[in-house]
Every structure is written in structure tokens, then in C-alpha cells.
Coordinates of C-alpha atoms and ligand atoms in Angstrom, one line a residue:
X1 CA 265.9 -57.6 124.9
X2 CA 263.6 -60.0 126.7
X3 CA 261.6 -57.0 128.2
X4 CA 260.1 -57.3 124.7
X5 CA 260.3 -60.3 123.5
X6 CA 258.2 -61.3 126.9
X7 CA 257.9 -64.9 125.9
X8 CA 257.0 -66.4 129.3
X9 CA 257.4 -70.3 129.8
X10 CA 254.2 -71.6 131.5
X11 CA 256.5 -72.1 134.6
X12 CA 257.1 -68.1 135.1
X13 CA 253.6 -67.3 135.0
X14 CA 251.4 -67.0 137.8
X15 CA 249.6 -69.9 139.0
X16 CA 245.6 -69.2 139.2
X17 CA 243.6 -71.6 140.6
X18 CA 240.9 -72.9 137.5
X19 CA 238.2 -73.6 139.6
X20 CA 237.8 -69.9 140.5
X21 CA 238.3 -68.9 137.2
X22 CA 235.2 -71.5 136.5
X23 CA 232.9 -69.8 138.4
X24 CA 233.3 -66.7 136.3
X25 CA 231.4 -68.6 133.8
X26 CA 227.8 -68.0 134.7
X27 CA 228.1 -64.2 135.5
X28 CA 229.0 -63.4 131.7
X29 CA 226.7 -63.3 128.6
X30 CA 230.3 -63.4 126.9
X31 CA 232.2 -66.3 126.8
X32 CA 235.0 -66.8 129.2
X33 CA 238.4 -68.3 128.3
X34 CA 240.9 -70.0 130.4
X35 CA 244.4 -71.2 129.6
X36 CA 242.8 -75.0 128.3
X37 CA 240.2 -73.7 126.1
X38 CA 240.0 -74.0 122.5
X39 CA 240.7 -70.3 121.0
X40 CA 242.8 -69.1 123.6
X41 CA 246.1 -68.7 121.6
X42 CA 243.9 -66.4 119.2
X43 CA 242.6 -64.7 121.9
X44 CA 245.7 -63.3 123.6
X45 CA 247.0 -63.0 119.9
X46 CA 247.3 -59.1 119.7
X47 CA 248.7 -57.0 116.2
X48 CA 252.2 -57.0 116.9
X49 CA 253.9 -60.4 116.9
X50 CA 256.3 -59.7 119.5
X51 CA 254.0 -59.8 122.4
X52 CA 253.6 -63.1 123.4
X53 CA 251.8 -63.1 127.2
X54 CA 249.6 -65.8 129.0
X55 CA 246.8 -64.2 131.1
X56 CA 245.3 -66.3 133.2
X57 CA 241.7 -65.6 132.2
X58 CA 240.0 -63.8 129.3
X59 CA 236.9 -62.3 129.4
X60 CA 234.9 -61.9 126.4
X61 CA 232.5 -59.1 127.3
X62 CA 229.5 -58.5 125.3
X63 CA 228.2 -55.5 127.1
X64 CA 228.2 -53.2 130.2
X65 CA 227.0 -55.4 132.7
X66 CA 229.9 -58.3 131.8
X67 CA 232.8 -55.6 131.9
X68 CA 231.2 -54.5 135.5
X69 CA 230.6 -58.4 136.2
X70 CA 234.4 -58.8 134.9
X71 CA 235.8 -56.2 137.2
X72 CA 234.3 -56.9 139.9
X73 CA 235.5 -60.9 139.5
X74 CA 239.1 -59.7 139.4
X75 CA 238.9 -57.5 142.8
X76 CA 237.4 -60.0 144.8
X77 CA 240.0 -62.6 143.6
X78 CA 242.7 -60.5 143.5
X79 CA 243.8 -60.6 139.6
X80 CA 245.7 -58.3 138.0
X81 CA 243.6 -56.4 135.0
X82 CA 244.3 -56.0 131.6
X83 CA 241.9 -53.9 129.2
X84 CA 241.5 -54.5 125.1
X85 CA 239.7 -53.4 122.6
X86 CA 241.3 -53.3 119.3
X87 CA 244.5 -54.9 120.9
X88 CA 246.8 -52.4 118.8
X89 CA 248.7 -51.1 120.9
X90 CA 252.7 -52.0 119.6
X91 CA 253.4 -52.0 123.5
X92 CA 251.4 -55.1 123.9
X93 CA 249.3 -52.8 127.1
X94 CA 245.8 -55.2 126.2
X95 CA 247.8 -58.4 127.7
X96 CA 249.3 -59.3 130.6
X97 CA 250.6 -62.7 131.9
X98 CA 248.4 -64.1 134.7
X99 CA 246.0 -61.1 134.9
X100 CA 242.3 -61.3 133.6
X101 CA 241.6 -59.5 130.1
X102 CA 238.7 -57.6 129.8
X103 CA 238.3 -58.1 126.3
X104 CA 235.8 -55.4 124.6
X105 CA 236.4 -56.8 121.1
X106 CA 233.1 -58.2 120.6
X107 CA 231.5 -54.6 121.5
X108 CA 231.3 -53.1 118.0
X109 CA 228.0 -51.3 117.9
X110 CA 227.6 -47.9 116.3
X111 CA 224.8 -45.6 116.5
X112 CA 224.6 -42.5 114.3
X113 CA 222.4 -39.6 115.0
X114 CA 222.8 -37.8 111.5
X115 CA 220.6 -34.0 112.6
X116 CA 222.6 -33.9 115.7
X117 CA 225.9 -34.9 114.0
X118 CA 226.9 -37.4 116.6
X119 CA 228.2 -41.2 116.8
X120 CA 227.8 -43.5 119.7
X121 CA 230.4 -46.1 119.6
X122 CA 231.3 -49.5 121.4
X123 CA 234.4 -49.7 122.6
X124 CA 235.7 -52.6 120.8
X125 CA 235.0 -50.7 117.7
X126 CA 237.6 -50.7 114.6
X127 CA 238.0 -47.7 113.1
X128 CA 236.2 -49.0 110.0
X129 CA 233.3 -49.6 111.7
X130 CA 232.4 -46.0 112.5
X131 CA 234.1 -45.0 109.0
X132 CA 230.9 -47.4 107.4
X133 CA 227.8 -46.1 109.9
X134 CA 229.4 -42.5 109.8
X135 CA 230.1 -42.2 105.8
X136 CA 226.3 -43.4 105.0
X137 CA 225.2 -40.1 106.1
X138 CA 227.8 -38.4 104.6
X139 CA 229.9 -37.8 108.6
X140 CA 233.1 -39.2 109.7
X141 CA 234.6 -38.7 112.8
X142 CA 238.3 -37.6 113.3
X143 CA 239.9 -41.3 113.6
X144 CA 243.5 -42.5 112.6
X145 CA 245.2 -43.8 109.1
X146 CA 244.9 -47.9 109.8
X147 CA 241.5 -48.5 109.5
X148 CA 242.1 -51.8 111.6
X149 CA 242.8 -49.7 114.3
X150 CA 240.6 -49.9 118.1
X151 CA 238.7 -46.6 118.6
X152 CA 239.4 -47.3 121.8
X153 CA 243.2 -46.7 122.8
X154 CA 243.5 -44.2 119.9
X155 CA 241.4 -41.8 121.5
X156 CA 242.5 -42.2 125.1
X157 CA 245.6 -41.7 124.2
X158 CA 244.4 -38.6 121.7
X159 CA 244.0 -40.0 118.7
X160 CA 244.7 -38.5 115.0
X161 CA 244.4 -38.4 111.4
X162 CA 243.6 -37.4 108.5
X163 CA 241.4 -35.2 110.0
X164 CA 243.1 -33.9 112.5
X165 CA 244.7 -30.6 111.5
X166 CA 241.0 -29.6 110.4
X167 CA 239.3 -30.8 113.6
X168 CA 241.9 -31.5 116.4
X169 CA 242.7 -34.7 118.3
X170 CA 240.6 -37.3 118.1
X171 CA 239.7 -36.9 121.6
X172 CA 238.9 -32.9 121.2
X173 CA 236.0 -34.2 119.5
X174 CA 234.7 -36.8 122.2
X175 CA 231.4 -35.1 123.7
X176 CA 231.1 -38.2 126.3
X177 CA 231.9 -41.9 127.3
X178 CA 230.5 -44.2 129.8
X179 CA 232.8 -45.3 132.0
X180 CA 233.1 -48.6 134.6
X181 CA 235.4 -47.5 136.9
X182 CA 237.5 -49.3 139.3
X183 CA 235.1 -48.9 142.2
X184 CA 232.3 -51.0 140.3
X185 CA 230.2 -47.5 139.5
X186 CA 229.4 -47.0 136.0
X187 CA 229.2 -43.1 135.3
X188 CA 229.1 -41.2 132.3
X189 CA 232.3 -38.6 132.0
X190 CA 231.6 -35.1 130.2
X191 CA 231.7 -31.5 130.5
X192 CA 228.9 -31.6 132.3
X193 CA 229.4 -34.9 134.4
X194 CA 232.4 -36.0 136.1
X195 CA 234.3 -33.1 134.1
X196 CA 238.2 -34.4 135.9
X197 CA 237.2 -37.5 134.7
X198 CA 236.8 -36.6 131.4
X199 CA 239.3 -34.6 131.4
X200 CA 242.0 -37.3 132.3
X201 CA 240.0 -39.9 130.2
X202 CA 240.8 -37.6 126.7
X203 CA 244.8 -38.4 126.6
X204 CA 245.6 -40.3 129.8
X205 CA 245.0 -43.8 128.3
X206 CA 243.3 -46.4 130.1
X207 CA 244.5 -45.0 133.2
X208 CA 241.0 -44.2 134.9
X209 CA 238.5 -47.2 134.3
X210 CA 237.0 -49.7 131.3
X211 CA 235.5 -47.3 128.7
X212 CA 232.6 -49.0 127.1
X213 CA 231.2 -46.3 125.0
X214 CA 232.4 -43.0 123.2
X215 CA 229.8 -40.6 121.9
X216 CA 231.7 -38.5 118.7
X217 CA 231.6 -35.3 117.2
X218 CA 231.0 -35.9 113.6
X219 CA 231.7 -33.7 110.6
X220 CA 230.5 -33.3 107.0
X221 CA 233.2 -35.2 105.2
X222 CA 233.1 -37.3 101.5
X223 CA 231.9 -39.6 101.0
X224 CA 233.9 -38.5 97.9
X225 CA 237.2 -36.6 98.9
X226 CA 240.4 -36.0 96.8
X227 CA 243.5 -38.0 98.0
X228 CA 245.7 -41.3 97.5
X229 CA 249.8 -41.8 97.1
X230 CA 252.5 -39.9 95.1
X231 CA 255.6 -41.9 95.2
X232 CA 259.8 -40.6 94.3
X233 CA 262.9 -42.4 94.1
X234 CA 265.1 -42.2 97.5
X235 CA 267.4 -39.6 95.2
X236 CA 264.9 -37.3 95.4
X237 CA 263.6 -37.2 98.8
X238 CA 265.8 -34.4 99.7
X239 CA 263.9 -31.9 97.3
X240 CA 260.6 -33.9 98.0
X241 CA 260.8 -33.4 102.0
X242 CA 261.8 -29.6 101.5
X243 CA 258.6 -28.9 99.2
X244 CA 256.6 -30.8 101.9
X245 CA 258.0 -28.3 104.4
X246 CA 257.0 -25.6 102.3
X247 CA 253.6 -27.4 101.7
X248 CA 252.7 -28.5 105.6
X249 CA 253.5 -24.5 106.1
X250 CA 250.9 -23.0 103.5
X251 CA 248.2 -25.8 102.9
X252 CA 244.8 -25.3 104.2
X253 CA 243.4 -27.3 107.2
X254 CA 241.5 -29.4 104.3
X255 CA 244.7 -30.5 103.5
X256 CA 246.8 -33.5 105.3
X257 CA 249.8 -35.1 104.2
X258 CA 252.2 -38.0 105.7
X259 CA 255.7 -38.5 104.6
X260 CA 257.3 -41.9 104.4
X261 CA 260.9 -42.9 103.7
X262 CA 260.9 -47.1 102.9
X263 CA 261.5 -49.4 100.5
X264 CA 259.5 -49.7 98.0
X265 CA 257.0 -52.4 97.9
X266 CA 256.2 -55.1 94.6
X267 CA 252.7 -53.1 94.6
X268 CA 251.1 -52.2 90.8
X269 CA 251.2 -48.5 91.6
X270 CA 254.8 -48.2 91.7
X271 CA 257.0 -48.3 89.1
X272 CA 258.6 -52.1 88.5
X273 CA 262.3 -51.1 88.7
X274 CA 262.0 -49.2 91.9
X275 CA 260.3 -52.7 93.7
X276 CA 262.9 -52.9 96.9
X277 CA 264.6 -49.5 96.2
X278 CA 264.6 -46.5 98.4
X279 CA 261.3 -43.9 98.1
X280 CA 259.8 -41.4 99.4
X281 CA 256.0 -41.4 99.4
X282 CA 253.3 -39.0 100.0
X283 CA 249.9 -39.9 101.4
X284 CA 248.0 -37.5 101.0
X285 CA 244.1 -36.4 101.6
X286 CA 242.0 -33.5 101.5
X287 CA 239.1 -33.2 101.6
X288 CA 238.3 -29.8 100.3
X289 CA 237.5 -28.4 96.6
X290 CA 240.1 -30.7 94.6
X291 CA 240.6 -28.0 92.5
X292 CA 242.3 -26.5 95.2
X293 CA 244.0 -30.0 95.6
X294 CA 245.2 -30.4 92.4
X295 CA 246.7 -26.9 92.4
X296 CA 248.6 -27.1 95.7
X297 CA 249.8 -30.5 94.5
X298 CA 251.2 -28.9 91.0
X299 CA 254.2 -27.9 91.9
X300 CA 254.6 -30.9 94.0
X301 CA 254.6 -33.4 90.5
X302 CA 256.7 -30.8 89.0
X303 CA 259.4 -31.5 90.9
X304 CA 260.9 -34.7 89.8
X305 CA 258.6 -37.6 87.9
X306 CA 256.9 -39.5 90.1
X307 CA 257.5 -43.2 89.9
X308 CA 253.9 -44.0 91.6
X309 CA 250.6 -41.7 91.7
X310 CA 247.3 -42.7 92.7
X311 CA 246.2 -39.1 93.8
X312 CA 242.6 -38.6 92.7
X313 CA 239.0 -38.3 93.5
X314 CA 238.3 -41.1 95.8
X315 CA 235.8 -42.6 98.5
X316 CA 236.9 -40.9 101.6
X317 CA 236.5 -44.9 103.2
X318 CA 239.1 -45.6 100.5
X319 CA 241.3 -43.7 101.6
X320 CA 241.2 -44.7 105.3
X321 CA 242.3 -48.5 104.3
X322 CA 244.7 -47.1 102.5
X323 CA 247.5 -48.0 104.2
X324 CA 245.6 -51.4 106.5
X325 CA 247.7 -53.4 103.9
X326 CA 251.3 -52.3 105.5
X327 CA 250.0 -53.4 109.1
X328 CA 249.0 -57.1 108.9
X329 CA 249.0 -58.2 112.5
X330 CA 251.2 -60.5 113.9
X331 CA 254.0 -59.2 111.9
X332 CA 257.2 -58.4 114.5
X333 CA 256.9 -54.3 115.1
X334 CA 259.0 -52.0 117.4
X335 CA 258.5 -48.0 117.1
X336 CA 260.5 -44.8 118.5
X337 CA 259.0 -41.8 118.6
X338 CA 259.3 -38.0 118.7
X339 CA 257.0 -35.1 118.7
X340 CA 258.7 -32.1 116.3
X341 CA 257.9 -28.7 116.2
X342 CA 259.0 -28.8 112.6
X343 CA 260.7 -30.5 109.9
X344 CA 264.1 -28.8 110.7
X345 CA 266.7 -28.5 107.6
X346 CA 269.6 -29.5 109.9
X347 CA 267.5 -33.3 110.6
X348 CA 267.4 -34.0 107.0
X349 CA 271.3 -35.0 106.6
X350 CA 270.8 -37.6 109.4
X351 CA 267.3 -38.9 108.8
X352 CA 268.2 -39.4 105.2
X353 CA 271.3 -41.3 106.4
X354 CA 269.0 -43.8 108.6
X355 CA 266.4 -44.3 105.8
X356 CA 269.6 -45.0 103.6
X357 CA 270.0 -48.0 106.3
X358 CA 266.5 -49.7 106.5
X359 CA 266.9 -53.4 106.1
X360 CA 263.7 -54.6 106.3
X361 CA 261.0 -54.3 103.3
X362 CA 258.4 -53.5 106.0
X363 CA 260.2 -50.6 108.0
X364 CA 259.4 -47.1 107.7
X365 CA 260.5 -43.6 108.5
X366 CA 256.9 -41.4 108.8
X367 CA 256.1 -37.8 109.5
X368 CA 252.6 -37.1 110.3
X369 CA 251.5 -33.7 110.4
X370 CA 250.1 -32.5 113.7
X371 CA 249.5 -28.7 113.6
X372 CA 246.4 -27.1 112.5
X373 CA 243.4 -27.4 115.1
X374 CA 245.5 -29.1 117.8
X375 CA 247.5 -25.8 118.6
X376 CA 244.4 -23.7 118.8
X377 CA 243.2 -25.0 122.5
X378 CA 244.9 -24.3 125.1
X379 CA 247.4 -26.7 126.5
X380 CA 245.4 -28.1 129.5
X381 CA 242.2 -28.1 127.2
X382 CA 242.4 -32.2 127.8
X383 CA 245.2 -34.6 129.4
X384 CA 246.8 -35.1 125.9
X385 CA 249.9 -32.9 125.8
X386 CA 251.9 -31.3 122.8
X387 CA 250.0 -29.1 121.5
X388 CA 253.2 -27.2 120.4
X389 CA 253.9 -30.2 118.2
X390 CA 253.8 -29.8 114.3
X391 CA 254.8 -33.3 113.4
X392 CA 255.3 -37.0 115.0
X393 CA 257.8 -38.8 113.6
X394 CA 257.7 -42.5 113.8
X395 CA 261.0 -44.4 113.1
X396 CA 258.6 -48.1 112.6
X397 CA 260.6 -51.0 112.6
X398 CA 258.5 -54.0 111.0
X399 CA 260.2 -57.8 110.1
X400 CA 259.1 -60.8 110.3
X401 CA 261.2 -63.3 111.0
X402 CA 262.6 -63.1 115.1
X403 CA 266.4 -63.9 113.9
X404 CA 266.1 -60.2 113.0
X405 CA 264.8 -58.8 116.4
X406 CA 268.3 -57.4 117.7
X407 CA 268.9 -55.7 114.2
X408 CA 265.8 -54.1 113.6
X409 CA 265.0 -52.9 117.3
X410 CA 268.9 -51.7 117.2
X411 CA 268.4 -49.5 113.7
X412 CA 265.3 -47.7 115.4
X413 CA 267.0 -46.7 118.6
X414 CA 270.4 -45.7 116.4
X415 CA 267.8 -43.4 114.3
X416 CA 265.6 -42.3 117.4
X417 CA 269.0 -41.2 119.2
X418 CA 269.9 -38.9 116.3
X419 CA 266.2 -37.6 115.8
X420 CA 266.1 -36.7 119.4
X421 CA 267.7 -33.4 119.5
X422 CA 265.0 -32.1 117.3
X423 CA 262.3 -33.3 119.5
X424 CA 260.0 -30.4 121.4
X425 CA 260.5 -32.7 124.4
X426 CA 257.2 -34.3 123.9
X427 CA 256.6 -37.8 122.7
X428 CA 252.7 -39.3 121.8
X429 CA 251.7 -42.0 124.3
X430 CA 250.2 -44.4 121.9
X431 CA 253.5 -44.7 119.6
X432 CA 255.3 -45.9 122.9
X433 CA 257.1 -49.1 123.3
X434 CA 256.9 -51.4 126.0
X435 CA 260.6 -49.8 126.9
X436 CA 259.8 -46.9 127.6
X437 CA 259.0 -46.0 131.6
X438 CA 257.9 -43.0 133.5
X439 CA 260.5 -40.5 132.0
X440 CA 258.8 -41.0 128.6
X441 CA 255.5 -40.9 130.1
X442 CA 256.2 -37.7 131.4
X443 CA 257.7 -36.5 128.3
X444 CA 254.1 -37.0 127.0
X445 CA 251.8 -35.3 129.2
X446 CA 254.7 -32.0 130.0
X447 CA 252.6 -30.3 132.6
X448 CA 249.9 -32.0 132.7
X449 CA 251.5 -34.7 134.2
X450 CA 250.7 -33.5 138.0
X451 CA 247.2 -32.7 137.2
X452 CA 246.6 -36.4 135.7
X453 CA 248.1 -38.3 139.1
X454 CA 245.5 -36.1 140.9
X455 CA 242.8 -37.3 139.1
X456 CA 244.5 -41.0 139.3
X457 CA 243.9 -40.7 142.4
X458 CA 240.7 -39.7 142.5
X459 CA 239.7 -42.4 140.2
X460 CA 241.8 -45.1 141.5
X461 CA 243.5 -44.6 143.8
X462 CA 244.5 -48.7 144.6
X463 CA 245.8 -48.5 140.8
X464 CA 243.4 -51.1 139.6
X465 CA 244.3 -50.0 136.2
X466 CA 247.7 -50.3 136.0
X467 CA 248.3 -52.4 132.6
X468 CA 248.7 -49.0 130.9
X469 CA 250.8 -46.3 130.2
X470 CA 250.6 -45.9 133.9
X471 CA 250.3 -42.6 136.0
X472 CA 250.6 -43.5 139.1
X473 CA 248.2 -42.5 142.2
X474 CA 249.8 -39.8 145.0
X475 CA 250.2 -41.8 148.0
Ligands
FAD1 C1 248.8 -50.0 112.7 C2 248.5 -48.6 113.6 C3 248.3 -48.0 113.3 C4 247.9 -46.6 114.4 N1 247.6 -45.1 113.7 C5 247.4 -44.6 114.4 C6 246.9 -43.3 113.7 O1 246.6 -42.7 112.8 N2 246.7 -42.5 114.8 C7 247.0 -42.7 116.1 O2 246.5 -41.7 116.9 N3 247.1 -43.4 116.3 C8 247.5 -44.6 116.3 N4 247.8 -45.7 116.4 C9 248.0 -46.0 117.6 C10 246.9 -46.3 118.5 O3 246.4 -45.2 118.6 C11 247.6 -47.3 120.1 O4 247.9 -48.2 119.4 C12 245.9 -47.9 120.2 O5 246.4 -47.9 121.7 C13 245.2 -48.5 119.6 O6 244.2 -48.8 120.0 P1 243.5 -49.9 120.4 O7 242.0 -50.1 121.3 O8 243.5 -51.1 118.8 O9 244.5 -51.0 121.3 P2 244.6 -51.8 122.6 O10 245.7 -52.5 122.6 O11 243.4 -53.0 122.8 O12 244.7 -51.1 124.0 C14 245.8 -50.1 124.2 C15 245.6 -50.0 125.9 O13 244.6 -48.7 125.8 C16 244.2 -48.7 126.8 N5 242.4 -49.0 126.6 C17 242.0 -49.5 125.5 N6 240.7 -50.2 125.1 C18 240.3 -49.1 126.4 C19 238.9 -49.1 126.8 N7 237.8 -49.3 126.6 N8 239.1 -48.9 128.5 C20 240.1 -48.2 129.1 N9 241.2 -48.6 128.5 C21 241.6 -48.8 127.3 C22 244.1 -50.3 127.6 O14 245.3 -49.7 128.6 C23 244.8 -51.1 126.9 O15 245.9 -52.0 127.3 C24 248.3 -47.0 115.2 C25 248.4 -47.7 115.7 C26 249.0 -48.9 114.8 C27 249.6 -50.4 115.7

């Protein structure tokens, strides 16, 4: 457990000369925050309240030059480096004891070119920043389900959301990136320039450099779509999951549907009598003709009487933030995840059994569809693996009280163990926790792992960027 709780006393954190750290200040346009500065605790806090690490210094960059200066400073002074963008990584990779944190969270500019249908976004953007700027043009990038997530970590690890069945992994839709490399150069990575780096960055996470901006391909979506949530009592889950499987196998790529097994929160859209009781909810987004969506959902609605139904015409922006309130910053989180090829009927009984054991009102078992456009590209198109997966299963424990750590983690692990036989063998890198090591990283990349290690050797042979799901350079 200590690996996870990670609450070092100040005496276990490596000592760094404060005078040396002060010499970083004049080198940056942004703030430099040391351990005794006001705001240090706020600056080192990330989304997962389980992570309590103390970097030696935080470099709050305002531009590429700041990121470059911070990296050069760390290398000159032998400091380890971590990179923070949205701070949403479950494993807390953005923050590391005794290191220099290159914090890009203040770099949130977005520039949209509506005629080229592209957006340039700085690495500190949250999904909501990009959605807001692109939606004024009726365009959208392929991003994730919670609008407070950072674009950078999400994109570099693959990235999927409501538009994935239509257009692929987020990283499939990236046209270029600007990167500060381990040896202190600023380079472009695209199909035309530094192709091997571009290949590795699309899925290989933060292993190859500090990405300071992304150029995304945009697609006409919204501003109105058809979406929302439908919920039924927990006892209806077997029937609804069966219908869910059929829906996914027949629905056009315009339709995406996430399934969640959890206890009903006391939300006004859910019937009062189910509050605190087990439910199954489907979060639906249809970006095609609304009439088509109504027809697809009619059999589901007729199966059992829903206890909540908010599916309607709505703005794409409201759809993108529909689930935000379920994932507040600072709560304690622990996830276990696998890729599945399909929703195997044999897995329903153990899945529902573990769902019935959910103790925390905030925990959930989630199924995210991954099929469609992802599978249309070859496995080695980019570093991201898992193009054979139809679903990502995420067993997501969430709770408030640290006295309940052991019980919640044990629940997630037990459910995961029973689901592993149904896995494709793959695992989504961005959902991996702190206690998942090399074997799981290899599982995430499959046959692409060896090529990733070669790219790592070319671009970061000293493993400067190792505070991540690390791919070791070849000796
Ligand atoms: C509530 C929640 C919802 C999520 N929903 C989705 C979803 O719908 N779809 C999905 O695909 N994923 C989802 N994820 C997973 C998400 O993709 C990862 O957590 C991702 O790491 C978040 O990116 P970030 O920039 O916020 O992370 P950070 O914690 O800031 O960074 C994580 C790591 O990524 C690397 N990194 C970050 N920025 C850079 C950079 N600029 N240059 C180089 N390396 C960098 C570093 O190794 C860093 O330590 C979700 C996560 C959470 C917590």
C-alpha cells in the first residue's frame, strides 16, 4: 500500500540546495515555486487525492522558452524531471518526490483555423478549452468524456471519447506536435518531420520529450447533438447489458454509448426511490440525425421502465461536461482496467456480482466502446496498441476517507482478477495505476513495444523522461 499512498515525511524527500533552486527564477517568465513558497501545496496537488508527493521545485511555464529553460536547468543540476499538464493521471505521473516539475498548466491557448479544420492547442489545455474554441465554428476534436482532463496526457497515451467510434484514437487525429527534446532542441513531429518521434508520441506517453503544443484535425460536430443519460434499476442490468451488446454491434459509428454500474447518486434526474441503490446507466451521444438516434434507443426504452432519462437534443458542450461532477479533484481514486474484444455473456455474472459489492457511493464499473474507426487502421499505425479491442473495462474505485483505502482497493483488485480471463491481453496505458509495472506497460503496447524502445533510444537515451509509464531505452 505504501507504494500507492506515497506520503513521504519531509525527511524522506531528497534535499536540494534552496540557493541553487532560486537561480532558476530569473530564467523563467512564469513562476518558480519552491517547497517553502506560498502556493506550493496547491501547485503540487493533482486530481487523485491518493497522490501526496513533494517535488523540489515547480516551474510554472508560460511558454516554450520556459519549458526549455526548466529542462536545461534540471539537466545541469542533476535533478529528475516530471511533466504536468492537466494533472489528471490516475498514477500521479505528473508529480515526483525531489524532482523539478515542468508545469504546463498555465499554457492554455487555442487557435482554430476553421477553413483548414485544424486547432493548435497549448499543452496545458483542458478538454473544455479546446471544445469551447472549436464549437464556435461547429467543429470538434476527438477528446475524452470528462472536460476537466488535460489534452496532453490524454493525447499522448492514445485518447478516446464520444467521437472515437467515428474518427479513431485522439492521437490518430493529431497532425503535428511541437516538442522540447531531452537534448534541449525544439522540434516539430509530424508525418513530414521526425516521423519516428511522431509515431512514438502517438501513444507512447511522455517518454520522448516535453510536448508544448498539439495540432488537431477537427470534424463538423454539433453545436446540437442528441445525447444524455438513461438509467434503470440494478436488477434490470442483465437485460440492459444484453441490449447494450446488441446496440454496439449494430449501431452506426455516430452513436457512442458508455455503460456504468454503480449506486445511484442523489441527483435530481434519478427517481428518488433509487438514490443510494444499485443502478445501470448508459451515457449516450449520437452525432448524426436525431431521428436515427431515437429509433436506435426506442427498443432500449421499451425493455424496462427507466428510473432516469435525460436523452434529448442538447449542445455538444453540455454533453462533454455531463459527467464532470462525478470526478472531482482531490477525492481518493484507484482504477483497474482491461481491454475486451466484446461483452462476453460469460462475464456478465461475475461482473454483476462485483457491481453488487460496490461499497462506496462514488465507485463504478464502466464499459467504454473502442471499436469503429480505431480498428480501421493497422496495429503499427502509431504506438498506441489495442486496435483489436471493442471495449475498455474500467473498475473505478473512488472514496473520500483514507481509512477506507484498503477496502476500496481490495474491491477493485478482486473485480479485476475475475475480469482478466476476458481480456484481449491488452490494457489502456492511460488507465494504469501506480502499482502496474513493466509487464502491464508491455501489455498496453503489444508488438509495438520493441519499436517504442528503439525510438526512446534515439530521442532520450539517458531516460531523462522517466516519470511516466516508462519505456527503457536500449542499453
Ligand atoms: C476523470 C478522468 C477522466 C478521464 N477520461 C478519459 C477519457 O475519456 N478518455 C481517455 O482516453 N482518457 C481519459 N482519462 C485518462 C487520461 O487520459 C489520463 O489521465 C491522462 O494522463 C490525463 O492527461 P493530463 O494532461 O491531465 O495528465 P498529467 O497528469 O498532467 O500528465 C500525465 C503524464 O503524461 C505525460 N505528459 C503530460 N503532459 C505532457 C506533455 N506536455 N509532454 C510530455 N509528456 C506529458 C507525463 O508523463 C505526465 O506525467 C481520464 C482521466 C481522469 C482522471
